[in-house]
mmCIF file of C-alpha atoms in Angstrom:
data_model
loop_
_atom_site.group_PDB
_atom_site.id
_atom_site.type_symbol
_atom_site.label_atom_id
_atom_site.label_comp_id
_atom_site.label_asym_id
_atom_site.label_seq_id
_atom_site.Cartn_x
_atom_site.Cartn_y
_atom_site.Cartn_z
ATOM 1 C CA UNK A 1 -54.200 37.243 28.013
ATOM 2 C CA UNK A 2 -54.103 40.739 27.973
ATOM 3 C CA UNK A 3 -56.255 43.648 30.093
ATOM 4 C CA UNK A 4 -56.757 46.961 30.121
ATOM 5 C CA UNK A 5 -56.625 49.000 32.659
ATOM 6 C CA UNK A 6 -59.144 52.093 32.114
ATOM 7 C CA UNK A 7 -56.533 54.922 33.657
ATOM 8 C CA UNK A 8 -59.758 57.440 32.916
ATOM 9 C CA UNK A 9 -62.192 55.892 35.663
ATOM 10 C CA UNK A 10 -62.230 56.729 39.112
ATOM 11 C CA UNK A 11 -61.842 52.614 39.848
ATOM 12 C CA UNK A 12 -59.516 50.111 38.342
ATOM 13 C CA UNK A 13 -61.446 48.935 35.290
ATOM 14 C CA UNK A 14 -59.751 46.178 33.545
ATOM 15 C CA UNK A 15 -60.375 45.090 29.677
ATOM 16 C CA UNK A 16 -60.824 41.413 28.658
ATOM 17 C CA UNK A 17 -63.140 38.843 27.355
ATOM 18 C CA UNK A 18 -64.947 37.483 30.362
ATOM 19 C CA UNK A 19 -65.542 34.319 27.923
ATOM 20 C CA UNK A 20 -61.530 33.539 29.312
ATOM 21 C CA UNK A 21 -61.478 33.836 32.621
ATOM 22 C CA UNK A 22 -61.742 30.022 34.153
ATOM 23 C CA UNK A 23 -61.312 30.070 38.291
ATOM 24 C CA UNK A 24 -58.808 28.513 40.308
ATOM 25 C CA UNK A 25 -57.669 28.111 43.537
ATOM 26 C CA UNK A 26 -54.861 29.531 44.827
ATOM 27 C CA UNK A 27 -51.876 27.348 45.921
ATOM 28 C CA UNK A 28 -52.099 25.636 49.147
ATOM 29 C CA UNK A 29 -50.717 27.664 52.311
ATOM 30 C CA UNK A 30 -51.928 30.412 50.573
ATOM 31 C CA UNK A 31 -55.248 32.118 51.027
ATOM 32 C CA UNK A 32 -57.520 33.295 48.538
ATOM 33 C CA UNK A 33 -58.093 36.548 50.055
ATOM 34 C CA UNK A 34 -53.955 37.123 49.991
ATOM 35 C CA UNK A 35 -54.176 36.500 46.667
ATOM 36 C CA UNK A 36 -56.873 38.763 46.156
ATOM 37 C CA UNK A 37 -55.326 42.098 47.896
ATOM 38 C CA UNK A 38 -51.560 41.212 45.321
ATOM 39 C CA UNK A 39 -53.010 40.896 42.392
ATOM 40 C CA UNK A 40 -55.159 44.288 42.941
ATOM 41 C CA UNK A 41 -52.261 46.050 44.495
ATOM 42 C CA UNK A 42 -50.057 44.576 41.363
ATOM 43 C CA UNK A 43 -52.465 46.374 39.496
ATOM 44 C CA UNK A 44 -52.877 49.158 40.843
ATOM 45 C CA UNK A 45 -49.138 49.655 40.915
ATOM 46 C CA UNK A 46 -48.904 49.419 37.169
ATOM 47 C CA UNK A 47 -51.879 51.772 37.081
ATOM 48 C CA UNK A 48 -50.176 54.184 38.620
ATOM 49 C CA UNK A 49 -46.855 53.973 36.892
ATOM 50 C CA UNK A 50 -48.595 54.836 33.635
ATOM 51 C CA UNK A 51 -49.601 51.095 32.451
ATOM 52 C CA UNK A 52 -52.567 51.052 30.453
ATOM 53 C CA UNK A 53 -52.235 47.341 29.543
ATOM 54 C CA UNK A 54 -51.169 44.499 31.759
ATOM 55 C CA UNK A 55 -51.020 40.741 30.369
ATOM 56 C CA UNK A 56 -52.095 38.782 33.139
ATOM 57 C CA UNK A 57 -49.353 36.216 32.535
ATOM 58 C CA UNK A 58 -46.754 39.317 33.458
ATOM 59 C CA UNK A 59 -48.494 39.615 36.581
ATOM 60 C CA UNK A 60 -48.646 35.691 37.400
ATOM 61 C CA UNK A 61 -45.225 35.585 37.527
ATOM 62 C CA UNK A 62 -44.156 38.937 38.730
ATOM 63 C CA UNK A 63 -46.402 37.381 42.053
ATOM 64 C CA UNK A 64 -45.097 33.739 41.290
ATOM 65 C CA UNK A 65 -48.604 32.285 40.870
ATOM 66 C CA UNK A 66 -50.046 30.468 38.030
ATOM 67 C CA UNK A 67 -52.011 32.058 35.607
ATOM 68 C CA UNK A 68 -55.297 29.814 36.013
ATOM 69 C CA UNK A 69 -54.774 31.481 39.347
ATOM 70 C CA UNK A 70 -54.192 35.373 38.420
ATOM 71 C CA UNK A 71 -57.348 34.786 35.851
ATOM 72 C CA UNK A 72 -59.797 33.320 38.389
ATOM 73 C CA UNK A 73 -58.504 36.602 40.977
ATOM 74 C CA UNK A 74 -59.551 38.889 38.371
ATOM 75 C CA UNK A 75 -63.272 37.141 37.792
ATOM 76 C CA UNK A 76 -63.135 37.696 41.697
ATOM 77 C CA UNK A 77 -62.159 41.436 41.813
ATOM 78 C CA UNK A 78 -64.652 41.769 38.773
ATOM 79 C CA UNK A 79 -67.506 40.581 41.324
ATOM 80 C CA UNK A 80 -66.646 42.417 43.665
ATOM 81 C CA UNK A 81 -66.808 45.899 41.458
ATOM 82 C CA UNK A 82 -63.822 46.580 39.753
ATOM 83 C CA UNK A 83 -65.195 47.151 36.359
ATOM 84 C CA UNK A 84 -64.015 45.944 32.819
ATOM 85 C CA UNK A 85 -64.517 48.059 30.662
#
C-alpha cells in the first residue's frame, strides 16, 4: 500500500484509502506508543528528504515490523490529526 505524503501542508498528511487500513497490535515487548513515535518519525524523515510517496510496506521493514502493524499505526496517527489528504 502506498501513501502520500502532502509535502505542501504545514502537518504530515498522508494519502490512502482508509477502506485498507485494518489495526494491529504491535509485537509483544514492544509498546504501542513506541511504535507510534517510529513510524511518524520514519515519516517525517522521508518527508523531509524530498519523499512525496512512501509504501507502507518500505517502512514496515525499514522499522522491522509487520505491515498489519505499520497500517493500524497510521489509522492511529490519522486519529490523532495527521491528515490524509
Amino acid at each position: 500500500r502506498r501513501i502520500m505524503i502532502n509535502s505542501s501542508a504545514a502537518n504530515t498528511a498522508l494519502t490512502t484509502p482508509s477502506d485498507l487500513v485494518t489495526p494491529s497490535t504491535p509485537p509483544s515487548g514492544v509498546s504501542a506508543r513506541a511504535v507510534e513515535n517510529a513510524v511518524y518519525a520514519h515519516l517525517q524523515a522521508m518527508r523531509g528528504l524530498g519523499h512525496t510517496r512512501i509504501n507502507t510496506g518500505d517502512v514496515a521493514k525499514a522499522l522491522g515490523l509487520p505491515p498489519a502493524v505499520v497500517d493500524g499505526t497510521i489509522a492511529s496517527l490519522v486519529k490523532k490529526g495527521v491528515k490524509l489528504v
